[in-house]
Amino acid sequence: SQTIHQWPATLVQPVGSPLSLECTVEGTSNPNLYWYRQAAGRGLQLLFYSVGIGQISSEVPQNLSASRPQDRQFILSSKKLLLSDSGFYLCAWRGYDEQYFGPGTRLTVT
Amino acid sequence: AQSVTQLDSQVPVFEEAPVELRCNYSSSVSVYLFWYVQYPNQGLQLLLKYLSGSTLVKGINGFEAEFNKSQTSFHLRKPSVHISDTAEYFCAVIQGAQKLVFGQGTRLTINP
């Protein structure tokens, strides 16, 4: 069966520091992968999605970036965090007709 | 582009009472609709989905939803809620071949 992992589970970072969040999927190959952000009191915002290695589509212009170095690995990065980057970050992969979500990473920028 | 509107940001109900969470979507030729649930500090879990066929869709945990094309709605219902149903609920629609568009979410609070 397929599983999706995210780490770290929680993260507290100062403003201006770099960020790297990792997502890996097991049990499937060449999945579509997605990064969402959920800010406090708001819905889910799609940040990036990828249909294959090295292929990244950005949905919202901001100081975040994404990379897909391997088929089942999706990384969310930032060179310098802003206070507004705080939130709950969710990775997802697309199955046949639905998306499956990871457990999420809670990021607090101080 | 598709859009989804969840009409209620918060819904408080008493335990064992019925509940309806409302969702409207922008019209399209064909739609695939989803309801997800998010328990505190967890990822999203699929409750149910409508792809085609019967307009009444049954999901997990006793939830069901009805697809109404004329009203462009996909409301979620449960005849009797439990404390454990306290969570945030998201309605979503497929956009294009790759993306889900989510509503803003409805926080369901069950009071004893």
PDB file of C-alpha atoms in Angstrom:
ATOM      1  CA  SER A   1       0.000   0.000   0.000  1.00  0.00           C
ATOM      2  CA  GLN A   2       0.994   3.602  -0.515  1.00  0.00           C
ATOM      3  CA  THR A   3       2.188   5.832   2.293  1.00  0.00           C
ATOM      4  CA  ILE A   4       3.320   9.421   2.399  1.00  0.00           C
ATOM      5  CA  HIS A   5       5.808  10.829   4.878  1.00  0.00           C
ATOM      6  CA  GLN A   6       6.627  14.379   5.855  1.00  0.00           C
ATOM      7  CA  TRP A   7       9.327  15.719   8.107  1.00  0.00           C
ATOM      8  CA  PRO A   8       9.875  17.372  10.334  1.00  0.00           C
ATOM      9  CA  ALA A   9       6.507  17.282  12.073  1.00  0.00           C
ATOM     10  CA  THR A  10       7.074  20.653  13.712  1.00  0.00           C
ATOM     11  CA  LEU A  11       9.590  23.388  13.136  1.00  0.00           C
ATOM     12  CA  VAL A  12      10.323  26.746  14.727  1.00  0.00           C
ATOM     13  CA  GLN A  13      12.573  29.011  12.696  1.00  0.00           C
ATOM     14  CA  PRO A  14      13.629  32.657  12.998  1.00  0.00           C
ATOM     15  CA  VAL A  15      12.825  35.203  10.326  1.00  0.00           C
ATOM     16  CA  GLY A  16      15.470  35.218   7.619  1.00  0.00           C
ATOM     17  CA  SER A  17      16.580  31.642   8.149  1.00  0.00           C
ATOM     18  CA  PRO A  18      16.441  28.976   5.411  1.00  0.00           C
ATOM     19  CA  LEU A  19      13.825  26.239   5.173  1.00  0.00           C
ATOM     20  CA  SER A  20      13.741  22.713   3.860  1.00  0.00           C
ATOM     21  CA  LEU A  21      10.697  20.472   4.215  1.00  0.00           C
ATOM     22  CA  GLU A  22      10.730  16.996   2.795  1.00  0.00           C
ATOM     23  CA  CYS A  23       8.008  14.722   1.512  1.00  0.00           C
ATOM     24  CA  THR A  24       8.423  11.153   0.319  1.00  0.00           C
ATOM     25  CA  VAL A  25       5.930   8.680  -1.068  1.00  0.00           C
ATOM     26  CA  GLU A  26       6.184   4.905  -0.914  1.00  0.00           C
ATOM     27  CA  GLY A  27       4.357   2.235  -2.839  1.00  0.00           C
ATOM     28  CA  THR A  28       3.758   4.086  -6.081  1.00  0.00           C
ATOM     29  CA  SER A  29       5.796   5.344  -8.991  1.00  0.00           C
ATOM     30  CA  ASN A  30       5.740   8.611 -10.919  1.00  0.00           C
ATOM     31  CA  PRO A  31       3.025  10.183  -8.760  1.00  0.00           C
ATOM     32  CA  ASN A  32       1.768  13.723  -9.151  1.00  0.00           C
ATOM     33  CA  LEU A  33       2.941  15.527  -6.018  1.00  0.00           C
ATOM     34  CA  TYR A  34       1.597  18.667  -4.361  1.00  0.00           C
ATOM     35  CA  TRP A  35       2.551  21.167  -1.662  1.00  0.00           C
ATOM     36  CA  TYR A  36      -0.237  23.028   0.143  1.00  0.00           C
ATOM     37  CA  ARG A  37      -0.122  25.617   2.897  1.00  0.00           C
ATOM     38  CA  GLN A  38      -2.800  26.148   5.464  1.00  0.00           C
ATOM     39  CA  ALA A  39      -2.444  29.447   7.299  1.00  0.00           C
ATOM     40  CA  ALA A  40      -4.263  30.015  10.572  1.00  0.00           C
ATOM     41  CA  GLY A  41      -7.985  30.404   9.989  1.00  0.00           C
ATOM     42  CA  ARG A  42      -7.678  29.955   6.247  1.00  0.00           C
ATOM     43  CA  GLY A  43      -8.251  27.202   3.753  1.00  0.00           C
ATOM     44  CA  LEU A  44      -5.706  25.240   1.801  1.00  0.00           C
ATOM     45  CA  GLN A  45      -3.606  27.076  -0.704  1.00  0.00           C
ATOM     46  CA  LEU A  46      -1.872  25.110  -3.430  1.00  0.00           C
ATOM     47  CA  LEU A  47       1.754  26.216  -3.610  1.00  0.00           C
ATOM     48  CA  PHE A  48       3.419  23.839  -6.084  1.00  0.00           C
ATOM     49  CA  TYR A  49       2.736  20.665  -7.960  1.00  0.00           C
ATOM     50  CA  SER A  50       4.923  18.303  -9.911  1.00  0.00           C
ATOM     51  CA  VAL A  51       4.099  15.729 -12.567  1.00  0.00           C
ATOM     52  CA  GLY A  52       7.610  14.283 -12.739  1.00  0.00           C
ATOM     53  CA  ILE A  53      11.252  14.590 -11.783  1.00  0.00           C
ATOM     54  CA  GLY A  54      12.470  18.148 -12.255  1.00  0.00           C
ATOM     55  CA  GLN A  55       9.021  19.374 -13.315  1.00  0.00           C
ATOM     56  CA  ILE A  56       7.611  22.000 -10.977  1.00  0.00           C
ATOM     57  CA  SER A  57       4.602  24.251 -11.443  1.00  0.00           C
ATOM     58  CA  SER A  58       4.243  27.232  -9.147  1.00  0.00           C
ATOM     59  CA  GLU A  59       0.798  28.443  -8.235  1.00  0.00           C
ATOM     60  CA  VAL A  60       1.547  31.429  -6.049  1.00  0.00           C
ATOM     61  CA  PRO A  61       4.493  33.841  -6.399  1.00  0.00           C
ATOM     62  CA  GLN A  62       6.353  34.036  -3.103  1.00  0.00           C
ATOM     63  CA  ASN A  63       9.711  33.374  -1.509  1.00  0.00           C
ATOM     64  CA  LEU A  64       9.244  29.604  -1.515  1.00  0.00           C
ATOM     65  CA  SER A  65      10.528  27.121  -4.069  1.00  0.00           C
ATOM     66  CA  ALA A  66      10.072  23.421  -4.674  1.00  0.00           C
ATOM     67  CA  SER A  67      12.209  20.703  -6.160  1.00  0.00           C
ATOM     68  CA  ARG A  68      11.732  17.086  -7.132  1.00  0.00           C
ATOM     69  CA  PRO A  69      15.146  15.468  -7.226  1.00  0.00           C
ATOM     70  CA  GLN A  70      13.788  11.908  -7.243  1.00  0.00           C
ATOM     71  CA  ASP A  71      10.587  10.283  -8.441  1.00  0.00           C
ATOM     72  CA  ARG A  72       9.037   9.990  -4.988  1.00  0.00           C
ATOM     73  CA  GLN A  73      10.670  12.923  -3.224  1.00  0.00           C
ATOM     74  CA  PHE A  74       9.316  16.466  -3.105  1.00  0.00           C
ATOM     75  CA  ILE A  75      11.108  19.257  -1.260  1.00  0.00           C
ATOM     76  CA  LEU A  76       9.849  22.693  -0.254  1.00  0.00           C
ATOM     77  CA  SER A  77      12.510  25.324   0.376  1.00  0.00           C
ATOM     78  CA  SER A  78      13.114  28.925   1.192  1.00  0.00           C
ATOM     79  CA  LYS A  79      16.322  30.948   1.358  1.00  0.00           C
ATOM     80  CA  LYS A  80      14.909  33.472   3.831  1.00  0.00           C
ATOM     81  CA  LEU A  81      11.746  32.877   5.813  1.00  0.00           C
ATOM     82  CA  LEU A  82       9.151  35.568   6.449  1.00  0.00           C
ATOM     83  CA  LEU A  83       6.701  35.771   9.334  1.00  0.00           C
ATOM     84  CA  SER A  84       3.924  35.194   6.818  1.00  0.00           C
ATOM     85  CA  ASP A  85       5.399  31.782   5.962  1.00  0.00           C
ATOM     86  CA  SER A  86       4.084  30.383   9.241  1.00  0.00           C
ATOM     87  CA  GLY A  87       1.463  27.707   8.758  1.00  0.00           C
ATOM     88  CA  PHE A  88       0.709  24.052   8.314  1.00  0.00           C
ATOM     89  CA  TYR A  89       2.335  22.565   5.221  1.00  0.00           C
ATOM     90  CA  LEU A  90       0.795  19.538   3.625  1.00  0.00           C
ATOM     91  CA  CYS A  91       2.205  17.299   0.943  1.00  0.00           C
ATOM     92  CA  ALA A  92      -0.094  15.182  -1.185  1.00  0.00           C
ATOM     93  CA  TRP A  93       0.069  12.708  -4.027  1.00  0.00           C
ATOM     94  CA  ARG A  94      -2.587  11.968  -6.574  1.00  0.00           C
ATOM     95  CA  GLY A  95      -4.001   8.507  -6.919  1.00  0.00           C
ATOM     96  CA  TYR A  96      -6.397   7.461  -9.638  1.00  0.00           C
ATOM     97  CA  ASP A  97      -9.113   9.971  -8.793  1.00  0.00           C
ATOM     98  CA  GLU A  98      -8.292  11.515  -5.435  1.00  0.00           C
ATOM     99  CA  GLN A  99      -5.421  13.058  -3.529  1.00  0.00           C
ATOM    100  CA  TYR A 100      -3.821  11.496  -0.469  1.00  0.00           C
ATOM    101  CA  PHE A 101      -2.324  13.758   2.142  1.00  0.00           C
ATOM    102  CA  GLY A 102       0.650  13.451   4.427  1.00  0.00           C
ATOM    103  CA  PRO A 103       0.549  14.227   8.157  1.00  0.00           C
ATOM    104  CA  GLY A 104       1.798  17.781   7.665  1.00  0.00           C
ATOM    105  CA  THR A 105       4.537  20.017   9.067  1.00  0.00           C
ATOM    106  CA  ARG A 106       3.696  22.821  11.475  1.00  0.00           C
ATOM    107  CA  LEU A 107       6.042  25.743  10.767  1.00  0.00           C
ATOM    108  CA  THR A 108       6.277  28.697  13.118  1.00  0.00           C
ATOM    109  CA  VAL A 109       8.429  31.613  12.039  1.00  0.00           C
ATOM    110  CA  THR A 110       9.462  33.826  14.959  1.00  0.00           C
TER     111      THR A 110
ATOM    112  CA  ALA B   1     -11.285  28.472 -13.214  1.00  0.00           C
ATOM    113  CA  GLN B   2     -13.255  26.426 -10.777  1.00  0.00           C
ATOM    114  CA  SER B   3     -14.110  27.784  -7.367  1.00  0.00           C
ATOM    115  CA  VAL B   4     -15.677  26.359  -4.227  1.00  0.00           C
ATOM    116  CA  THR B   5     -17.643  28.228  -1.577  1.00  0.00           C
ATOM    117  CA  GLN B   6     -18.326  26.822   1.843  1.00  0.00           C
ATOM    118  CA  LEU B   7     -21.075  28.975   3.196  1.00  0.00           C
ATOM    119  CA  ASP B   8     -20.402  28.469   6.897  1.00  0.00           C
ATOM    120  CA  SER B   9     -17.008  28.975   8.504  1.00  0.00           C
ATOM    121  CA  GLN B  10     -18.185  27.477  11.806  1.00  0.00           C
ATOM    122  CA  VAL B  11     -21.057  25.168  12.671  1.00  0.00           C
ATOM    123  CA  PRO B  12     -21.811  24.315  16.319  1.00  0.00           C
ATOM    124  CA  VAL B  13     -24.235  21.481  16.992  1.00  0.00           C
ATOM    125  CA  PHE B  14     -25.233  19.327  19.926  1.00  0.00           C
ATOM    126  CA  GLU B  15     -24.247  15.689  20.102  1.00  0.00           C
ATOM    127  CA  GLU B  16     -26.685  13.323  18.367  1.00  0.00           C
ATOM    128  CA  ALA B  17     -28.220  16.192  16.386  1.00  0.00           C
ATOM    129  CA  PRO B  18     -28.204  16.195  12.586  1.00  0.00           C
ATOM    130  CA  VAL B  19     -25.815  18.438  10.695  1.00  0.00           C
ATOM    131  CA  GLU B  20     -25.466  19.826   7.190  1.00  0.00           C
ATOM    132  CA  LEU B  21     -22.312  21.501   5.909  1.00  0.00           C
ATOM    133  CA  ARG B  22     -22.927  23.493   2.769  1.00  0.00           C
ATOM    134  CA  CYS B  23     -20.769  23.612  -0.337  1.00  0.00           C
ATOM    135  CA  ASN B  24     -21.356  25.322  -3.668  1.00  0.00           C
ATOM    136  CA  TYR B  25     -19.093  25.118  -6.689  1.00  0.00           C
ATOM    137  CA  SER B  26     -18.776  27.105  -9.877  1.00  0.00           C
ATOM    138  CA  SER B  27     -20.467  25.496 -12.807  1.00  0.00           C
ATOM    139  CA  SER B  28     -18.606  23.405 -15.314  1.00  0.00           C
ATOM    140  CA  VAL B  29     -19.359  20.798 -17.928  1.00  0.00           C
ATOM    141  CA  SER B  30     -18.399  18.004 -15.609  1.00  0.00           C
ATOM    142  CA  VAL B  31     -17.271  18.064 -12.035  1.00  0.00           C
ATOM    143  CA  TYR B  32     -15.617  15.728  -9.646  1.00  0.00           C
ATOM    144  CA  LEU B  33     -16.358  16.716  -6.053  1.00  0.00           C
ATOM    145  CA  PHE B  34     -14.800  15.730  -2.746  1.00  0.00           C
ATOM    146  CA  TRP B  35     -15.240  16.200   0.970  1.00  0.00           C
ATOM    147  CA  TYR B  36     -12.187  15.906   3.194  1.00  0.00           C
ATOM    148  CA  VAL B  37     -11.970  15.966   6.997  1.00  0.00           C
ATOM    149  CA  GLN B  38      -9.055  17.314   9.008  1.00  0.00           C
ATOM    150  CA  TYR B  39      -8.707  16.451  12.675  1.00  0.00           C
ATOM    151  CA  PRO B  40      -6.536  18.803  14.764  1.00  0.00           C
ATOM    152  CA  ASN B  41      -2.892  18.849  13.713  1.00  0.00           C
ATOM    153  CA  GLN B  42      -3.370  16.101  11.174  1.00  0.00           C
ATOM    154  CA  GLY B  43      -3.470  15.809   7.419  1.00  0.00           C
ATOM    155  CA  LEU B  44      -6.630  15.542   5.369  1.00  0.00           C
ATOM    156  CA  GLN B  45      -8.624  12.341   5.056  1.00  0.00           C
ATOM    157  CA  LEU B  46     -11.118  11.674   2.306  1.00  0.00           C
ATOM    158  CA  LEU B  47     -14.714  11.382   3.521  1.00  0.00           C
ATOM    159  CA  LEU B  48     -16.417  10.817   0.181  1.00  0.00           C
ATOM    160  CA  LYS B  49     -16.321  11.729  -3.477  1.00  0.00           C
ATOM    161  CA  TYR B  50     -18.652  12.194  -6.403  1.00  0.00           C
ATOM    162  CA  LEU B  51     -17.334  11.238  -9.815  1.00  0.00           C
ATOM    163  CA  SER B  52     -20.461  10.111 -11.651  1.00  0.00           C
ATOM    164  CA  GLY B  53     -23.574   7.987 -11.200  1.00  0.00           C
ATOM    165  CA  SER B  54     -25.872   8.247  -8.209  1.00  0.00           C
ATOM    166  CA  THR B  55     -26.156  11.777  -6.882  1.00  0.00           C
ATOM    167  CA  LEU B  56     -26.313  10.539  -3.297  1.00  0.00           C
ATOM    168  CA  VAL B  57     -22.869   9.552  -2.158  1.00  0.00           C
ATOM    169  CA  LYS B  58     -22.157   7.692   1.060  1.00  0.00           C
ATOM    170  CA  GLY B  59     -18.836   8.033   2.793  1.00  0.00           C
ATOM    171  CA  ILE B  60     -17.039   6.991   5.918  1.00  0.00           C
ATOM    172  CA  ASN B  61     -18.137   7.686   9.496  1.00  0.00           C
ATOM    173  CA  GLY B  62     -21.827   7.871   8.544  1.00  0.00           C
ATOM    174  CA  PHE B  63     -21.509  10.938   6.328  1.00  0.00           C
ATOM    175  CA  GLU B  64     -23.255  11.375   2.999  1.00  0.00           C
ATOM    176  CA  ALA B  65     -23.489  14.112   0.400  1.00  0.00           C
ATOM    177  CA  GLU B  66     -25.830  14.919  -2.422  1.00  0.00           C
ATOM    178  CA  PHE B  67     -24.707  16.270  -5.761  1.00  0.00           C
ATOM    179  CA  ASN B  68     -27.219  18.786  -7.099  1.00  0.00           C
ATOM    180  CA  LYS B  69     -26.286  19.941 -10.561  1.00  0.00           C
ATOM    181  CA  SER B  70     -29.064  22.517 -10.923  1.00  0.00           C
ATOM    182  CA  GLN B  71     -28.068  24.233  -7.692  1.00  0.00           C
ATOM    183  CA  THR B  72     -24.336  23.552  -8.164  1.00  0.00           C
ATOM    184  CA  SER B  73     -24.184  22.224  -4.623  1.00  0.00           C
ATOM    185  CA  PHE B  74     -22.612  19.294  -2.830  1.00  0.00           C
ATOM    186  CA  HIS B  75     -23.801  19.528   0.778  1.00  0.00           C
ATOM    187  CA  LEU B  76     -22.490  17.139   3.409  1.00  0.00           C
ATOM    188  CA  ARG B  77     -24.879  15.614   5.936  1.00  0.00           C
ATOM    189  CA  LYS B  78     -24.905  13.338   8.931  1.00  0.00           C
ATOM    190  CA  PRO B  79     -28.128  12.360  10.726  1.00  0.00           C
ATOM    191  CA  SER B  80     -26.566  12.119  14.189  1.00  0.00           C
ATOM    192  CA  VAL B  81     -23.168  13.538  15.114  1.00  0.00           C
ATOM    193  CA  HIS B  82     -20.735  12.424  17.788  1.00  0.00           C
ATOM    194  CA  ILE B  83     -18.113  14.270  19.763  1.00  0.00           C
ATOM    195  CA  SER B  84     -15.490  12.571  17.609  1.00  0.00           C
ATOM    196  CA  ASP B  85     -16.819  14.372  14.519  1.00  0.00           C
ATOM    197  CA  THR B  86     -15.340  17.619  15.804  1.00  0.00           C
ATOM    198  CA  ALA B  87     -12.987  18.633  12.995  1.00  0.00           C
ATOM    199  CA  GLU B  88     -12.589  20.902  10.015  1.00  0.00           C
ATOM    200  CA  TYR B  89     -14.284  19.862   6.800  1.00  0.00           C
ATOM    201  CA  PHE B  90     -13.198  20.869   3.312  1.00  0.00           C
ATOM    202  CA  CYS B  91     -15.122  20.676   0.075  1.00  0.00           C
ATOM    203  CA  ALA B  92     -13.037  20.454  -3.100  1.00  0.00           C
ATOM    204  CA  VAL B  93     -13.428  20.226  -6.858  1.00  0.00           C
ATOM    205  CA  ILE B  94     -11.006  18.977  -9.489  1.00  0.00           C
ATOM    206  CA  GLN B  95      -9.623  21.679 -11.749  1.00  0.00           C
ATOM    207  CA  GLY B  96      -8.141  20.507 -14.972  1.00  0.00           C
ATOM    208  CA  ALA B  97      -6.285  17.240 -14.828  1.00  0.00           C
ATOM    209  CA  GLN B  98      -3.996  17.975 -11.972  1.00  0.00           C
ATOM    210  CA  LYS B  99      -5.333  20.171  -9.227  1.00  0.00           C
ATOM    211  CA  LEU B 100      -7.857  20.247  -6.432  1.00  0.00           C
ATOM    212  CA  VAL B 101      -9.492  23.553  -5.570  1.00  0.00           C
ATOM    213  CA  PHE B 102     -10.581  23.728  -1.944  1.00  0.00           C
ATOM    214  CA  GLY B 103     -13.174  25.760  -0.143  1.00  0.00           C
ATOM    215  CA  GLN B 104     -12.225  27.745   2.932  1.00  0.00           C
ATOM    216  CA  GLY B 105     -13.302  25.015   5.283  1.00  0.00           C
ATOM    217  CA  THR B 106     -16.051  24.622   7.885  1.00  0.00           C
ATOM    218  CA  ARG B 107     -15.162  24.041  11.509  1.00  0.00           C
ATOM    219  CA  LEU B 108     -17.658  21.624  13.043  1.00  0.00           C
ATOM    220  CA  THR B 109     -17.899  21.750  16.816  1.00  0.00           C
ATOM    221  CA  ILE B 110     -19.948  19.176  18.674  1.00  0.00           C
ATOM    222  CA  ASN B 111     -21.243  20.185  22.089  1.00  0.00           C
ATOM    223  CA  PRO B 112     -22.289  17.560  24.658  1.00  0.00           C
TER     224      PRO B 112
END
